[in-house]
Short mmCIF file of C-alpha atoms and ligand atoms in Angstrom, two decimals:
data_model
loop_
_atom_site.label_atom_id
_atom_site.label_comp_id
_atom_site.label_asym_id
_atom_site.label_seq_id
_atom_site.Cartn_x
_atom_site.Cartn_y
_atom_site.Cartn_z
CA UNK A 196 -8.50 -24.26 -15.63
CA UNK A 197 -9.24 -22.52 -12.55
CA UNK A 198 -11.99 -19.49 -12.81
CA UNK A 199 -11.41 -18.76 -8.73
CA UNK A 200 -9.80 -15.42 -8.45
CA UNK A 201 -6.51 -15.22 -7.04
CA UNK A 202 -5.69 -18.74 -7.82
CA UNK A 203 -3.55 -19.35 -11.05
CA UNK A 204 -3.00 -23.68 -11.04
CA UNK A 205 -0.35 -23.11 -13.89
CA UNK A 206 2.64 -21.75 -11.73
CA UNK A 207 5.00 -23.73 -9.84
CA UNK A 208 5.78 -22.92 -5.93
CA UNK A 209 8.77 -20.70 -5.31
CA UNK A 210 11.18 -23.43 -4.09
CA UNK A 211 11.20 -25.74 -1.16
CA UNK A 212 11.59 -23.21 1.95
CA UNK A 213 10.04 -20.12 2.68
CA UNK A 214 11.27 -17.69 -0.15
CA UNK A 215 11.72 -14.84 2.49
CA UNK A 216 13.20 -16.83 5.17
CA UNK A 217 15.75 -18.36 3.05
CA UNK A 218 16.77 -14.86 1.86
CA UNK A 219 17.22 -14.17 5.27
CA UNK A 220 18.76 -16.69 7.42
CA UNK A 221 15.07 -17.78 9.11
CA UNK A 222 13.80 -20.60 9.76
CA UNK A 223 9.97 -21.89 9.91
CA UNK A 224 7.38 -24.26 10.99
CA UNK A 225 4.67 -24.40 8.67
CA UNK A 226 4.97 -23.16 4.71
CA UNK A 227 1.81 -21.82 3.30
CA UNK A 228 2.13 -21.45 -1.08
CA UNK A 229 0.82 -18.79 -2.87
CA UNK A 230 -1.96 -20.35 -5.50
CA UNK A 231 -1.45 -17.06 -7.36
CA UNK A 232 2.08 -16.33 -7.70
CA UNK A 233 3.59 -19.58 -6.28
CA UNK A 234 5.24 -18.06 -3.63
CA UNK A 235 6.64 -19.94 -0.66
CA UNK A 236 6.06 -18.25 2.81
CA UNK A 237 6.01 -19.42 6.26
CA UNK A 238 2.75 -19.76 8.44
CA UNK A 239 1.35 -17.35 11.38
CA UNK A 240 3.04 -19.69 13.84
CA UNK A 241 6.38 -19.46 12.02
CA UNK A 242 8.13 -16.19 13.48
CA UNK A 243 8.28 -14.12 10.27
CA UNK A 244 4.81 -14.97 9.30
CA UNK A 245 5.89 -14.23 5.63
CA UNK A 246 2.98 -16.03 3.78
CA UNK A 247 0.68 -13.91 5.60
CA UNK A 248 2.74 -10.71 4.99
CA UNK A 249 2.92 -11.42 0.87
CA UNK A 250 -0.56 -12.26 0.76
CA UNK A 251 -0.92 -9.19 2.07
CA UNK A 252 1.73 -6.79 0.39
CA UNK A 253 0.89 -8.77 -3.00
CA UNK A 254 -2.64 -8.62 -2.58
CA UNK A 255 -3.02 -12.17 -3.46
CA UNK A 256 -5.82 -13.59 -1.09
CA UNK A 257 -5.10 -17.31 -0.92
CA UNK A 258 -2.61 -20.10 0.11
CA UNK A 259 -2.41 -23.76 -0.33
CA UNK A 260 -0.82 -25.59 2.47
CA UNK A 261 2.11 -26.84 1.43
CA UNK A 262 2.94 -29.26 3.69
CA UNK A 263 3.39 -32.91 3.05
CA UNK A 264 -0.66 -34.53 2.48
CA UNK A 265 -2.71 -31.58 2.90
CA UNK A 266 -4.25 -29.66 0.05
CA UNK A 267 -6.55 -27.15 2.10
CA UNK A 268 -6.78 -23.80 0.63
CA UNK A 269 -7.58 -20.73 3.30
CA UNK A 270 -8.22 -17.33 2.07
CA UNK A 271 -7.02 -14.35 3.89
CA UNK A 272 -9.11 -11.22 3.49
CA UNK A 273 -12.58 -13.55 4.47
CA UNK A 274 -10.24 -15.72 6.78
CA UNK A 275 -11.72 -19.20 5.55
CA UNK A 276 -11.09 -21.91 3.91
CA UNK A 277 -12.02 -22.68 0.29
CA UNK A 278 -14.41 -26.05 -0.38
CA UNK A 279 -12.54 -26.94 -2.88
CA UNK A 280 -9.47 -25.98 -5.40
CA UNK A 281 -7.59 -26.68 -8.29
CA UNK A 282 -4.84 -29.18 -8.41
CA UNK A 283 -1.63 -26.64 -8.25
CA UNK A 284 1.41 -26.88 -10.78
CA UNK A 285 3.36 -29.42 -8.90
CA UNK A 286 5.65 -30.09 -6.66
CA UNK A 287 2.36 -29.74 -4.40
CA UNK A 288 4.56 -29.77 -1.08
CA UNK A 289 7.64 -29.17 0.31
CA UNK A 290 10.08 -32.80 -0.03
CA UNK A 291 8.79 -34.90 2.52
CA UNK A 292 12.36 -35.30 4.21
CA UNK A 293 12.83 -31.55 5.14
CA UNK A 294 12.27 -31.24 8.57
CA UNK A 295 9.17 -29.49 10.69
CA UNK A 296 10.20 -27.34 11.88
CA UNK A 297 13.22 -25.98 8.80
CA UNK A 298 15.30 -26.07 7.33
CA UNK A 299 16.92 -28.28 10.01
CA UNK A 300 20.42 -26.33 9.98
CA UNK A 301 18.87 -23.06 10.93
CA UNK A 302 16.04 -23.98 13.59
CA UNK A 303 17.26 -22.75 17.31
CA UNK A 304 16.95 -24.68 20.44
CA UNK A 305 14.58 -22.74 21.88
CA UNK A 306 12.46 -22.57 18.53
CA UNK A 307 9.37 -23.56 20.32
CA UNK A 308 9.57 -20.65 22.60
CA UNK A 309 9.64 -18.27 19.79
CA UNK A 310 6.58 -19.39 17.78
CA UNK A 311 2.97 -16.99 17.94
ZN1 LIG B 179 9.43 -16.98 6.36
ZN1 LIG B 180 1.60 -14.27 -4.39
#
């Protein structure tokens, strides 16, 4: 197992969407996982930028991409990525068939407009 603070490989991701967004009616480009808690946020493009905002209200420093085929870890507080990681408790990204940007049903027209 894992000895990198702030990185726990045993729990599984929140869900499929950003957990915040989904609670609220967003939508997102990017989702960013939590490799402490396994929480599911959206990126800083996304317009809630909730991954960023739990890493920061948690105080848990890193994310996983968790987009289809990337595995890149980036750590907030030093703003960098990791060399390397643990393998996270799977599913290790978001179903390859839900739409960038998502969830389909909730993006806007104008969605690129309103990304940072
Ligand atoms: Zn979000
Ligand atoms: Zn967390």
């Amino acid at each position: 197992m894992s000895t990198i603070p702030g990185i726990d490989p045993s729990v599984p991701p929140s869900g499929a969407g950003c957990a915040d967004c989904d609670a609220a009616g967003g939508w997102w480009l990017h989702l960013r996982r939590c490799a402490q808690c396994g929480h599911v946020g959206c990126c800083d493009s996304s317009p809630a930028q909730h991954a960023s905002a739990h890493a920061a209200s948690a105080g848990h420093p890193i994310v996983q991409s968790y987009e289809p085929g990337e595995d890149w870890f980036w750590n907030y507080p030093v703003e960098s990525y990791l060399d390397h990681g643990p393998t996270l408790a799977p599913p290790v990204s978001h179903p390859v068939d839900q739409t960038v940007p998502g969830p389909a049903d909730r993006v806007p027209p104008n969605w690129q407009a309103m990304l940072h």
